[in-house]
């Protein structure tokens, strides 16, 4: 390791193991030998495909917003709603925080992510460097975990099934566009790689390498720095050896999330009023209603997303924190995998919040039926956000800090 060859050095995002980026065959993937995380892959034409997918996603995003999303038909009465109706109705019911949360995560953040990506990739494709490249990449990286297109779509499907006994549901062009948007957006994200943004500034280390070999990877763009760096020289993001105060911060967020889950389960998440008779539903009673109605699959999804996932997530993060605090050597690879699953699955709990928003937005059939969102939904939304923040403040590299082979380059 005396001198650095011309292959860029990269650090595994999850465990900080160092590698040289080498040419691998087309369509191959390079995974971290220590923790199993994907390091990079070689996909011919990935950039062109990524741009094409984001362009389609942008077009579909506009269509999903412009055309009617769902219509409800009861007798001679037809009510048509748009994608934005859910968030807006929560606002009108006097729950602006929850309305804003739904509006931002289902419409605004996905839209901004798509536009930001196109802003970066289209000029680079033609050899131009877009202004404020680092700043835009940081913004997009920060927004992406909060763009919940897939979760919202699942919420839509559940609401359609739930509404079957109340009215005839007619999907609109907006809904079909949204479904297609989900595919385009997922494909675009899957073909994106951070190094696409820096064709002119590869991750090459030279004089920056400190003698004791302690290197810090930028969490936004992957650039490696010496121990003394505070800001990434490439994208400008703050660089930390480990996320600061990761353990106490994650504990605090977990505690807050646990507290929020109590009122979330005690207060009703919505009140269904049919022909003048009100029926408040908590999360649990909603699941029981679905079971009584014979909708077992749906009951299972809601039970899983709203109860099993949040509780499992709290327990898992708590377990990981205790293991890190005790400097445990126990199966670091499995613990990293556990964290990765927790991080990915967590956002799906939002499905219940989206469901409430959609039902409240759709069902305002005057005297026939209304669905009023309840305080439980706000507490539940807060609990989901807090657990997502907790997962993001946990630094999986802490799991590996006990391992004695950090700082060596894996060939
Ligand atoms: Zn790794
Ligand atoms: Zn960076």
PDB file of N, CA and C in Angstrom, residues 32 104 107 115-116 123 133 135 140 143 153 161 174 181 203 209 270 278 352 361 394 403:
ATOM      1  N   UNK A  32     -19.300  -6.155  -1.201  1.00  0.00           N
ATOM      2  CA  UNK A  32     -18.321  -6.101  -0.117  1.00  0.00           C
ATOM      3  C   UNK A  32     -18.127  -7.504   0.435  1.00  0.00           C
ATOM      4  N   UNK A 104     -46.169  16.090   0.839  1.00  0.00           N
ATOM      5  CA  UNK A 104     -44.741  16.150   0.543  1.00  0.00           C
ATOM      6  C   UNK A 104     -44.206  14.787   0.111  1.00  0.00           C
ATOM      7  N   UNK A 107     -46.102  13.480  -3.351  1.00  0.00           N
ATOM      8  CA  UNK A 107     -46.088  14.283  -4.574  1.00  0.00           C
ATOM      9  C   UNK A 107     -44.822  15.133  -4.701  1.00  0.00           C
ATOM     10  N   UNK A 115     -36.712  15.838 -10.894  1.00  0.00           N
ATOM     11  CA  UNK A 115     -36.183  17.045 -11.544  1.00  0.00           C
ATOM     12  C   UNK A 115     -34.703  17.229 -11.213  1.00  0.00           C
ATOM     13  N   UNK A 116     -34.342  16.985  -9.945  1.00  0.00           N
ATOM     14  CA  UNK A 116     -32.943  17.134  -9.532  1.00  0.00           C
ATOM     15  C   UNK A 116     -32.030  16.183 -10.291  1.00  0.00           C
ATOM     16  N   UNK A 123     -27.071  17.444 -18.549  1.00  0.00           N
ATOM     17  CA  UNK A 123     -25.869  18.165 -18.999  1.00  0.00           C
ATOM     18  C   UNK A 123     -24.629  17.274 -18.992  1.00  0.00           C
ATOM     19  N   UNK A 133     -23.469  21.482  -8.749  1.00  0.00           N
ATOM     20  CA  UNK A 133     -23.658  20.036  -8.853  1.00  0.00           C
ATOM     21  C   UNK A 133     -23.664  19.350  -7.488  1.00  0.00           C
ATOM     22  N   UNK A 135     -24.249  20.554  -4.512  1.00  0.00           N
ATOM     23  CA  UNK A 135     -25.391  20.948  -3.690  1.00  0.00           C
ATOM     24  C   UNK A 135     -26.669  20.218  -4.125  1.00  0.00           C
ATOM     25  N   UNK A 140     -30.834  15.973  -3.474  1.00  0.00           N
ATOM     26  CA  UNK A 140     -31.547  14.797  -3.995  1.00  0.00           C
ATOM     27  C   UNK A 140     -31.315  13.587  -3.087  1.00  0.00           C
ATOM     28  N   UNK A 143     -33.522  13.907  -0.097  1.00  0.00           N
ATOM     29  CA  UNK A 143     -34.970  13.789  -0.342  1.00  0.00           C
ATOM     30  C   UNK A 143     -35.400  12.362  -0.666  1.00  0.00           C
ATOM     31  N   UNK A 153     -48.762   4.012  -3.370  1.00  0.00           N
ATOM     32  CA  UNK A 153     -49.507   3.179  -4.308  1.00  0.00           C
ATOM     33  C   UNK A 153     -50.165   1.998  -3.594  1.00  0.00           C
ATOM     34  N   UNK A 161     -59.922  -1.446  -2.293  1.00  0.00           N
ATOM     35  CA  UNK A 161     -60.582  -2.652  -1.787  1.00  0.00           C
ATOM     36  C   UNK A 161     -61.533  -2.302  -0.644  1.00  0.00           C
ATOM     37  N   UNK A 174     -55.172   9.374 -13.916  1.00  0.00           N
ATOM     38  CA  UNK A 174     -54.158   9.770 -12.943  1.00  0.00           C
ATOM     39  C   UNK A 174     -53.606   8.580 -12.172  1.00  0.00           C
ATOM     40  N   UNK A 181     -45.669   5.515 -13.119  1.00  0.00           N
ATOM     41  CA  UNK A 181     -44.631   6.344 -12.503  1.00  0.00           C
ATOM     42  C   UNK A 181     -43.813   5.516 -11.511  1.00  0.00           C
ATOM     43  N   UNK A 203     -12.841   9.223  -8.081  1.00  0.00           N
ATOM     44  CA  UNK A 203     -12.481   9.125  -6.674  1.00  0.00           C
ATOM     45  C   UNK A 203     -11.038   8.664  -6.545  1.00  0.00           C
ATOM     46  N   UNK A 209      -3.898  10.759   1.438  1.00  0.00           N
ATOM     47  CA  UNK A 209      -3.819   9.567   2.274  1.00  0.00           C
ATOM     48  C   UNK A 209      -2.873   9.820   3.450  1.00  0.00           C
ATOM     49  N   UNK A 270     -59.414   6.909  12.330  1.00  0.00           N
ATOM     50  CA  UNK A 270     -60.459   7.508  11.504  1.00  0.00           C
ATOM     51  C   UNK A 270     -61.842   7.120  12.030  1.00  0.00           C
ATOM     52  N   UNK A 278     -71.831   7.091  13.471  1.00  0.00           N
ATOM     53  CA  UNK A 278     -70.372   7.171  13.489  1.00  0.00           C
ATOM     54  C   UNK A 278     -69.738   5.934  14.088  1.00  0.00           C
ATOM     55  N   UNK A 352     -50.506   3.169   6.360  1.00  0.00           N
ATOM     56  CA  UNK A 352     -51.724   3.436   7.123  1.00  0.00           C
ATOM     57  C   UNK A 352     -52.098   4.920   7.092  1.00  0.00           C
ATOM     58  N   UNK A 361     -60.127  11.802   1.921  1.00  0.00           N
ATOM     59  CA  UNK A 361     -60.254  12.654   0.740  1.00  0.00           C
ATOM     60  C   UNK A 361     -61.346  12.171  -0.198  1.00  0.00           C
ATOM     61  N   UNK A 394     -28.539   6.031  12.963  1.00  0.00           N
ATOM     62  CA  UNK A 394     -27.679   4.918  13.386  1.00  0.00           C
ATOM     63  C   UNK A 394     -26.584   4.706  12.345  1.00  0.00           C
ATOM     64  N   UNK A 403     -13.999  -4.886  14.820  1.00  0.00           N
ATOM     65  CA  UNK A 403     -13.278  -5.837  13.987  1.00  0.00           C
ATOM     66  C   UNK A 403     -11.854  -5.329  13.758  1.00  0.00           C
TER      67      UNK A 403
END
